[in-house]
CSV table of C-alpha atoms in Angstrom, one decimal:
chain,number,residue,atom,x,y,z
A,453,MET,CA,119.5,113.0,106.2
A,454,LYS,CA,117.2,112.4,109.1
A,455,ASN,CA,114.0,113.3,107.1
A,456,GLU,CA,115.1,110.9,104.3
A,457,GLU,CA,115.7,108.1,106.8
A,458,GLN,CA,112.2,108.7,108.3
A,459,HIS,CA,110.7,108.8,104.8
A,460,ASN,CA,112.1,105.4,104.0
A,461,GLN,CA,110.7,103.7,107.1
A,462,PRO,CA,107.6,101.6,106.9
A,463,THR,CA,104.5,103.7,107.5
A,464,PRO,CA,100.8,103.3,107.2
A,465,LYS,CA,99.5,103.4,103.6
A,466,HIS,CA,96.5,104.5,101.7
A,467,GLY,CA,94.6,102.9,98.9
A,468,ARG,CA,91.0,101.8,98.5
A,469,ILE,CA,88.6,99.2,100.0
A,470,ILE,CA,88.5,96.0,98.0
A,471,PHE,CA,86.2,94.0,100.4
A,472,PRO,CA,83.3,94.4,100.8
A,473,LEU,CA,83.3,94.6,97.0
A,474,TYR,CA,80.6,97.2,96.5
A,475,THR,CA,81.7,100.5,97.9
A,476,MET,CA,80.1,103.7,96.6
A,477,GLY,CA,83.2,104.5,94.6
A,478,LYS,CA,83.2,101.0,93.0
A,479,VAL,CA,79.5,101.3,92.2
A,480,CYS,CA,80.3,104.5,90.3
A,481,VAL,CA,83.2,102.8,88.4
A,482,ASP,CA,81.1,99.8,87.5
A,483,LYS,CA,78.3,102.1,86.2
A,484,LYS,CA,81.0,104.0,84.2
A,485,LEU,CA,80.3,107.3,86.1
A,486,ILE,CA,84.0,107.3,87.3
A,487,ASP,CA,86.3,106.4,84.4
A,488,GLU,CA,89.2,104.9,86.2
A,489,GLU,CA,89.3,102.9,89.4
A,490,TRP,CA,92.6,104.2,90.6
A,491,LYS,CA,90.9,107.6,91.3
A,492,LEU,CA,89.3,105.9,94.3
A,493,ASN,CA,92.7,105.9,96.0
A,494,GLU,CA,92.6,109.7,96.2
A,495,PHE,CA,89.6,110.0,98.4
A,496,GLU,CA,91.6,111.5,101.2
A,497,THR,CA,92.0,115.0,102.6
A,498,GLY,CA,91.8,116.9,105.8
A,499,LYS,CA,88.1,116.7,106.4
A,500,GLY,CA,88.0,118.4,109.7
A,501,SER,CA,85.5,116.0,111.1
A,502,ASP,CA,87.3,114.0,113.8
A,503,GLU,CA,89.7,115.5,116.4
A,504,ARG,CA,91.2,112.0,117.1
A,505,PHE,CA,93.3,112.3,113.9
A,506,GLY,CA,94.9,115.7,114.6
A,507,ASN,CA,94.9,118.9,112.7
A,508,ASP,CA,94.1,119.2,109.0
A,509,VAL,CA,96.9,120.0,106.6
A,510,ALA,CA,97.7,123.8,106.9
A,511,GLY,CA,96.4,125.7,103.9
A,512,GLU,CA,94.2,122.8,102.6
A,513,PRO,CA,90.6,123.9,102.3
A,514,LEU,CA,88.0,121.6,103.6
A,515,PRO,CA,85.6,120.0,101.1
A,516,LEU,CA,82.3,121.8,100.8
A,517,ASP,CA,79.1,120.2,102.1
A,518,GLY,CA,77.8,117.8,99.5
A,519,HIS,CA,81.3,117.0,98.2
A,520,ILE,CA,82.9,115.3,101.2
A,521,LEU,CA,82.9,111.7,100.1
A,522,ASN,CA,85.4,112.4,97.3
A,523,CYS,CA,87.2,115.0,99.3
A,524,GLY,CA,86.0,118.0,97.2
A,525,ARG,CA,87.5,116.9,93.9
A,526,THR,CA,86.0,118.4,90.8
A,527,ASP,CA,86.3,115.5,88.5
A,528,ASP,CA,84.1,112.5,87.7
A,529,THR,CA,84.6,111.2,91.2
A,530,ASP,CA,82.0,113.7,92.4
A,531,TRP,CA,79.4,111.1,91.4
A,532,VAL,CA,79.9,109.4,94.8
A,533,ASN,CA,78.2,112.5,96.3
A,534,ALA,CA,75.2,112.4,93.9
A,535,THR,CA,71.7,111.8,95.0
A,536,ASN,CA,69.6,108.8,93.8
A,537,GLU,CA,67.7,111.1,91.5
A,538,GLU,CA,70.9,112.6,89.9
A,539,ILE,CA,72.3,109.1,89.2
A,540,ARG,CA,69.0,107.8,87.9
A,541,ALA,CA,68.8,110.7,85.5
A,542,GLU,CA,72.4,110.3,84.3
A,543,LEU,CA,72.1,106.5,83.8
A,544,LYS,CA,68.5,106.6,82.6
A,545,ASP,CA,67.9,103.9,85.2
A,546,PRO,CA,64.9,104.4,87.4
A,547,THR,CA,65.8,101.5,89.6
A,548,PHE,CA,69.1,102.9,91.0
A,549,TYR,CA,69.0,103.3,94.7
A,550,TRP,CA,72.1,103.9,97.0
A,551,ILE,CA,70.6,101.8,99.7
A,552,ASN,CA,71.2,98.7,97.5
A,553,CYS,CA,74.9,99.5,97.8
A,554,ALA,CA,74.9,99.5,101.6
A,555,ILE,CA,76.3,96.7,103.7
A,556,PRO,CA,73.6,95.4,106.1
A,557,LEU,CA,75.0,94.6,109.5
A,558,GLU,CA,71.8,93.0,111.0
A,559,GLY,CA,73.2,92.0,114.3
A,560,GLU,CA,76.7,91.4,113.2
A,561,LYS,CA,79.3,92.4,115.8
A,562,LYS,CA,82.2,92.7,113.4
A,563,LEU,CA,82.7,94.2,109.9
A,564,THR,CA,85.7,93.0,107.9
A,565,ILE,CA,87.3,95.5,105.6
A,566,GLU,CA,90.2,94.8,103.2
A,567,TRP,CA,92.3,97.5,101.6
A,568,ASP,CA,94.4,97.6,98.5
A,569,TYR,CA,97.4,99.7,99.6
A,570,THR,CA,98.8,101.7,96.8
A,571,ALA,CA,101.2,104.2,98.4
A,572,SER,CA,103.3,104.3,101.5
A,573,HIS,CA,102.8,107.4,103.6
A,574,LYS,CA,101.4,108.5,106.9
A,575,THR,CA,97.7,108.3,107.3
A,576,ARG,CA,95.7,110.1,110.0
A,577,GLY,CA,93.1,107.3,110.3
A,578,TYR,CA,90.2,105.6,108.6
A,579,LEU,CA,86.6,106.3,109.3
A,580,TYR,CA,83.3,104.7,108.3
A,581,SER,CA,79.9,104.9,109.9
A,582,ALA,CA,76.7,102.9,110.2
A,583,ASN,CA,73.3,104.5,110.0
A,584,ASP,CA,70.4,104.0,112.4
A,585,LYS,CA,69.1,101.2,110.2
A,586,GLY,CA,72.3,99.1,110.7
A,587,ARG,CA,73.7,99.8,107.2
A,588,VAL,CA,77.3,100.8,106.4
A,589,TYR,CA,78.2,102.9,103.4
A,590,LEU,CA,81.8,102.7,102.3
């Protein structure tokens, strides 16, 4: 009974970023590379990249290099890991460039992120990073 009571308590949730509007996953949905937006909710796994969030799930393999952004899935969500060249070839669009999807910070001290929470369960944490040019990719 104790586990059931704990399970029914409010806990952190997971879902997907809805603001800023143009995340890498959303770009792939809009370009029809990922067929359903709900798949973006599943970009979670033990990534083994940050000790602040505790141990990874026992028995859960870490995603391979080059497949980390979609947590190693083997479906159409793997497009978020693709290079500019791979997406240009698939879309037959020579103008595609991931940097156009970045969120420029340019001196901003705060970045507001909104989530669409879709399931209630414990979450180890959320990470994002900015590159040396002051751009954030989500």
